[in-house]
Coordinates of C-alpha atoms in Angstrom, one line a residue:
Chain A
P1 CA -1.3 54.8 -48.4
R2 CA -2.3 53.1 -51.6
A3 CA -3.5 50.3 -49.9
V4 CA -5.9 52.0 -48.0
M5 CA -6.9 54.0 -51.2
D6 CA -7.7 51.0 -52.7
L7 CA -9.7 49.7 -50.1
F8 CA -12.0 52.5 -49.8
G9 CA -12.2 52.6 -53.8
D10 CA -13.4 48.7 -53.2
L11 CA -16.3 49.9 -50.8
R12 CA -17.7 52.5 -52.9
R13 CA -17.5 50.5 -55.9
M14 CA -19.5 47.7 -54.0
N15 CA -23.6 48.0 -54.4
K16 CA -26.0 47.7 -51.7
R17 CA -26.8 44.1 -52.8
Q18 CA -22.8 43.0 -52.3
L19 CA -22.9 44.8 -48.9
Y20 CA -25.9 43.0 -47.3
Y21 CA -24.2 39.8 -48.6
Q22 CA -21.0 40.7 -46.9
V23 CA -23.1 41.3 -43.5
L24 CA -25.0 38.5 -43.6
N25 CA -21.8 36.3 -44.3
F26 CA -19.9 38.2 -41.4
A27 CA -23.0 37.4 -39.2
M28 CA -22.9 33.7 -40.2
I29 CA -19.2 33.5 -39.0
V30 CA -20.3 35.0 -35.6
S31 CA -23.1 32.8 -35.1
S32 CA -21.3 29.8 -35.7
A33 CA -18.5 30.6 -33.6
L34 CA -21.1 31.3 -30.8
M35 CA -22.7 27.8 -31.5
I36 CA -19.5 25.9 -31.5
W37 CA -18.8 27.8 -28.0
K38 CA -22.3 27.1 -26.6
G39 CA -22.1 23.4 -27.9
L40 CA -18.8 22.9 -25.9
I41 CA -20.7 24.5 -22.6
V42 CA -23.5 21.9 -23.2
I43 CA -20.9 18.9 -24.1
T44 CA -18.6 19.4 -21.1
G45 CA -21.1 20.5 -18.6
S46 CA -19.0 23.5 -17.7
E47 CA -19.8 26.9 -18.0
S48 CA -16.3 27.9 -18.9
P49 CA -15.2 25.0 -21.0
I50 CA -11.5 26.6 -21.9
V51 CA -9.8 28.9 -19.6
V52 CA -6.4 30.5 -19.1
V53 CA -4.0 30.3 -16.4
L54 CA -3.7 33.9 -14.6
S55 CA -1.3 33.5 -12.5
G56 CA 1.8 31.6 -11.2
S57 CA 0.3 29.4 -8.4
M58 CA 0.5 26.0 -10.1
E59 CA 3.8 26.4 -11.5
P60 CA 6.1 24.4 -12.7
A61 CA 2.7 22.6 -14.0
F62 CA 1.0 25.5 -15.1
H63 CA 2.2 29.0 -16.3
R64 CA 0.3 32.3 -16.5
G65 CA -1.0 32.3 -20.2
D66 CA -1.4 28.8 -20.8
L67 CA -5.0 27.2 -21.7
L68 CA -6.9 24.8 -19.9
F69 CA -9.5 22.4 -21.2
L70 CA -12.4 21.5 -18.4
T71 CA -15.2 19.3 -18.1
N72 CA -17.9 19.3 -15.2
F73 CA -19.7 16.4 -15.4
H74 CA -22.5 16.0 -12.6
D75 CA -21.6 12.5 -11.8
D76 CA -17.8 12.9 -11.5
P77 CA -16.8 12.4 -8.0
I78 CA -14.1 14.9 -6.8
R79 CA -11.2 13.3 -5.5
A80 CA -7.9 14.5 -4.0
G81 CA -5.2 15.3 -6.4
E82 CA -7.7 16.2 -9.0
I83 CA -7.0 20.0 -10.7
V84 CA -10.2 22.2 -10.0
V85 CA -11.0 25.5 -11.3
F86 CA -13.3 27.1 -8.8
K87 CA -14.7 30.5 -8.3
V88 CA -15.1 32.1 -5.2
E89 CA -18.7 33.1 -4.0
G90 CA -19.2 36.6 -5.0
R91 CA -16.1 37.0 -7.1
D92 CA -15.8 36.5 -10.9
I93 CA -12.2 35.2 -11.3
P94 CA -11.6 31.4 -12.0
I95 CA -8.9 29.8 -9.7
V96 CA -6.9 26.7 -10.6
H97 CA -5.4 24.7 -7.8
R98 CA -5.3 21.1 -6.5
V99 CA -7.7 19.7 -3.9
I100 CA -5.7 18.3 -1.2
K101 CA -8.5 17.1 1.4
I102 CA -12.3 16.2 0.9
H103 CA -14.8 14.8 3.2
E104 CA -17.8 13.3 1.7
K105 CA -20.9 12.5 3.3
E106 CA -22.9 9.2 2.2
N107 CA -25.2 11.3 0.4
G108 CA -23.0 12.7 -1.6
N109 CA -22.5 16.1 -0.4
I110 CA -19.2 16.9 -0.2
K111 CA -16.8 19.7 0.9
F112 CA -13.2 20.0 0.0
L113 CA -9.9 22.3 0.6
T114 CA -7.6 23.7 -2.4
K115 CA -4.1 24.5 -2.5
G116 CA -2.1 25.5 -5.5
D117 CA 1.2 23.7 -6.0
N118 CA 3.4 26.5 -6.0
N119 CA 1.7 28.2 -2.8
E120 CA 2.8 27.6 0.8
V121 CA -0.4 27.2 2.2
D122 CA -3.8 26.0 1.4
D123 CA -6.6 28.5 -0.1
R124 CA -9.0 29.3 3.0
G125 CA -7.3 32.9 2.8
L126 CA -8.8 32.9 -0.5
Y127 CA -12.0 31.7 0.2
K128 CA -15.0 34.0 1.7
E129 CA -14.7 35.2 5.1
G130 CA -15.8 32.7 7.6
Q131 CA -15.6 30.1 4.7
N132 CA -13.5 26.8 5.2
W133 CA -14.7 24.8 2.4
L134 CA -15.3 24.6 -1.3
E135 CA -18.5 22.7 -2.4
K136 CA -19.8 21.4 -6.0
K137 CA -21.7 24.4 -6.6
D138 CA -18.2 26.3 -6.5
V139 CA -16.4 24.4 -8.8
V140 CA -16.3 25.4 -12.6
G141 CA -14.9 22.3 -14.0
R142 CA -11.9 19.6 -13.7
A143 CA -8.8 20.3 -15.7
R144 CA -8.6 17.4 -18.4
G145 CA -6.4 19.0 -20.7
F146 CA -3.8 21.9 -21.3
L147 CA -2.0 23.6 -24.3
P148 CA 0.7 25.8 -23.2
Y149 CA 1.2 29.7 -24.3
V150 CA -2.0 30.0 -26.2
G151 CA -4.2 31.8 -23.6
M152 CA -1.5 34.6 -23.6
V153 CA -3.5 36.4 -26.3
T154 CA -6.6 36.6 -24.0
I155 CA -4.4 38.1 -21.3
I156 CA -2.8 40.9 -23.6
M157 CA -6.3 41.4 -24.9
N158 CA -6.9 42.4 -21.2
D159 CA -4.3 44.2 -20.2
Y160 CA -4.2 46.2 -23.6
P161 CA -7.6 46.8 -24.4
K162 CA -6.3 48.9 -27.5
F163 CA -4.7 45.8 -29.0
K164 CA -8.3 44.2 -28.6
Y165 CA -10.2 46.9 -30.5
A166 CA -7.7 46.8 -33.1
L167 CA -7.5 42.9 -33.5
L168 CA -11.4 43.2 -34.3
A169 CA -11.1 46.1 -36.2
V170 CA -8.8 44.4 -38.7
M171 CA -10.7 41.0 -38.5
G172 CA -14.1 43.2 -39.1
A173 CA -12.4 44.8 -42.2
Y174 CA -11.1 41.4 -43.6
V175 CA -14.7 39.9 -43.4
L176 CA -16.7 42.6 -44.5
L177 CA -14.3 43.4 -47.6
K178 CA -13.4 39.7 -48.7
R179 CA -15.0 38.7 -51.7
E180 CA -15.5 35.4 -53.0
S181 CA -15.0 35.4 -57.0
Chain B
L1 CA 5.9 0.4 -4.2
R2 CA 5.9 0.0 -0.7
K3 CA 5.5 2.3 2.5
N4 CA 6.1 1.5 6.3
V5 CA 4.3 3.8 8.8
E6 CA 4.5 4.7 12.3
D7 CA 1.5 6.8 13.5
F8 CA 0.3 8.4 16.6
T9 CA -2.7 10.7 17.2
G10 CA -2.6 14.2 18.9
P11 CA -5.7 15.7 20.8
R12 CA -7.2 18.8 19.3
E13 CA -10.4 20.7 20.9
R14 CA -12.7 19.3 18.2
S15 CA -11.2 17.5 15.6
D16 CA -8.4 14.4 15.4
L17 CA -5.0 15.6 14.5
G18 CA -2.9 12.3 13.1
F19 CA 0.9 12.3 13.0
V20 CA 2.3 9.8 10.1
T21 CA 5.7 8.9 9.6
F22 CA 6.6 6.9 6.3
D23 CA 9.1 5.4 4.1
I24 CA 8.6 5.4 0.5
T25 CA 10.0 3.1 -2.3
A26 CA 8.7 3.5 -5.5
D27 CA 9.7 3.2 -9.1
I28 CA 7.5 4.9 -11.5
L29 CA 6.9 3.5 -14.7
N30 CA 4.6 4.1 -17.6
G31 CA 2.7 0.8 -17.9
K32 CA 1.3 1.2 -21.2
K33 CA 4.3 2.9 -23.6
W34 CA 6.6 0.0 -23.3
F35 CA 8.2 0.4 -26.7
A36 CA 10.8 2.6 -27.9
N37 CA 11.8 4.3 -24.5
G38 CA 11.3 1.0 -22.5
L39 CA 9.2 1.9 -19.2
N40 CA 10.4 5.6 -18.8
I41 CA 7.3 7.7 -17.9
F42 CA 9.5 10.4 -19.1
D43 CA 8.6 10.1 -22.7
W44 CA 8.5 13.5 -25.0
N45 CA 5.4 14.5 -23.8
V46 CA 5.9 14.5 -20.3
K47 CA 7.0 17.8 -18.5
Q48 CA 6.5 16.5 -14.8
L49 CA 5.2 14.5 -12.6
F50 CA 3.3 15.7 -9.3
L51 CA 3.4 12.9 -6.6
Y52 CA 1.1 12.6 -3.6
L53 CA 0.6 10.8 -0.5
S54 CA -3.1 10.8 0.4
A55 CA -4.6 9.1 3.2
E56 CA -8.1 7.8 2.8
Y57 CA -10.7 6.5 5.5
S58 CA -14.3 6.2 6.7
T59 CA -15.8 8.1 9.6
K60 CA -19.2 8.1 11.5
N61 CA -19.4 11.6 10.1
N62 CA -18.3 11.2 6.9
A63 CA -18.5 8.4 4.2
L64 CA -15.4 9.2 2.4
N65 CA -12.4 11.1 3.6
Q66 CA -9.3 11.6 1.3
V67 CA -6.1 13.9 3.0
V68 CA -3.2 14.5 1.1
L69 CA 0.0 14.3 3.3
W70 CA 2.9 14.9 1.5
D71 CA 3.6 15.7 -2.4
K72 CA 6.6 16.4 -4.4
I73 CA 7.2 17.3 -7.8
I74 CA 9.7 15.3 -10.3
L75 CA 10.8 17.2 -13.2
R76 CA 11.6 15.8 -16.6
G77 CA 15.5 14.8 -15.9
D78 CA 15.3 13.8 -12.2
N79 CA 15.2 10.2 -11.2
P80 CA 11.9 8.5 -11.1
R81 CA 12.8 6.0 -8.4
L82 CA 12.1 7.1 -4.8
F83 CA 14.0 6.0 -1.9
L84 CA 12.5 8.2 1.2
K85 CA 13.2 7.4 4.7
D86 CA 11.4 8.8 8.0
M87 CA 9.5 11.2 5.8
K88 CA 7.0 13.5 8.0
S89 CA 3.6 14.5 6.5
K90 CA 3.9 17.8 5.2
Y91 CA 0.3 19.2 5.9
F92 CA -1.7 18.4 9.0
F93 CA -3.7 15.3 9.0
F94 CA -6.9 17.3 10.8
D95 CA -10.0 14.8 10.6
D96 CA -13.3 16.6 10.2
G97 CA -14.6 15.6 13.8
N98 CA -13.1 12.8 15.7
G99 CA -12.9 9.7 13.3
L100 CA -9.3 9.1 13.6
K101 CA -9.3 7.5 17.2
G102 CA -9.4 4.2 16.7
N103 CA -10.0 3.9 13.2
K104 CA -8.4 0.8 12.1
N105 CA -8.5 1.6 8.2
V106 CA -6.8 4.3 7.1
T107 CA -5.4 3.6 3.6
L108 CA -2.5 5.5 2.2
T109 CA -1.8 5.3 -1.4
L110 CA 0.8 6.8 -3.9
S111 CA -0.9 8.7 -6.8
W112 CA 0.7 10.8 -9.4
N113 CA -0.5 13.7 -12.1
V114 CA 1.2 13.4 -15.3
V115 CA 1.8 16.8 -16.9
P116 CA 2.2 16.9 -20.4
N117 CA 4.2 19.4 -22.5
A118 CA 0.6 20.1 -24.1
G119 CA -2.3 17.4 -23.9
I120 CA -4.5 15.5 -21.6
L121 CA -3.8 15.3 -17.9
P122 CA -4.0 12.0 -16.2
L123 CA -4.3 10.9 -12.7
V124 CA -2.6 7.4 -11.9
T125 CA -2.7 5.7 -8.7
G126 CA 0.2 3.4 -7.7
A127 CA -0.1 -0.3 -7.2
G128 CA 0.9 -0.6 -3.8
H129 CA -1.0 0.5 -1.0
V130 CA -0.8 0.4 3.0
S131 CA -3.3 0.5 6.0
V132 CA -2.7 2.2 9.1
P133 CA -4.4 1.6 12.1
F134 CA -4.7 4.5 14.1
P135 CA -4.4 4.0 18.3
D136 CA -7.5 4.2 20.2
T137 CA -6.3 6.6 22.6
Y138 CA -4.7 10.2 22.1
E139 CA -1.0 10.9 22.6
T140 CA -0.5 13.6 25.4
T141 CA 3.0 14.7 25.3
K142 CA 4.3 14.9 22.0
S143 CA 7.7 15.5 20.4
Y144 CA 7.3 15.9 16.9

């Protein structure tokens, strides 16, 4: 339609210099976003400071699509009742559950058991074959704060990749064509 | 906040299994925000409370052990006062080893996780706690 023709008209009228300028602008935005993310990783000590809740195993506290903010300070002890996000060795999916048992040695070595609030049984069935306990190294972080619903965008983008590409295309087009007068 | 407890231990091949029954009388108040809502813990941003009773103790094997024995979810709108009697632990109280036998210093504490509608997730420990000594011998016949 008319709007699209206008867009192409715009593109052709831009000279090379303007195009390079727009691309640089775009690159700056992407770099800034990456820097903020990396900065968060450093500040919180967690490899993944913001995670999306993927299952209903912690209902009614957290629902699928909620966003969790994590910290993973090295000196923070793991205590019963805390909500931790962990990854089972060999699997990529972070799991958000509550710590229900800890056994800690004097030297700080700790082994602990987790369980989803909404699950009948503990997580031993989720751990690796023969694994009965989690250790500090399995922890991605501790849940410190949360926002409801906001993470749904990530889940939709995962389940409907076409939506993700469409969104990226629109964002890219906007940044490339936006002109500062 | 008060708890009264009785206890037994059961023999398991390698790890001690403890049985605890308890009463809980508790009134969960929000000590910090005392204006507007009075001491009501359920202010505009509290969705639910996750309550749990945990046993904490030391053994030869492990310097610190914490085991959650029982938990309960209190939703906004429910009464934050508890009068529970003769409760049995929801989860098996296994030790990592044989540290329950003769352990005189097992402390039971009530804590809760405040889950907001959005925002920070604080963990609060209740003011009262009870020490439970476990007997020196195992019970061989149990009706639990």
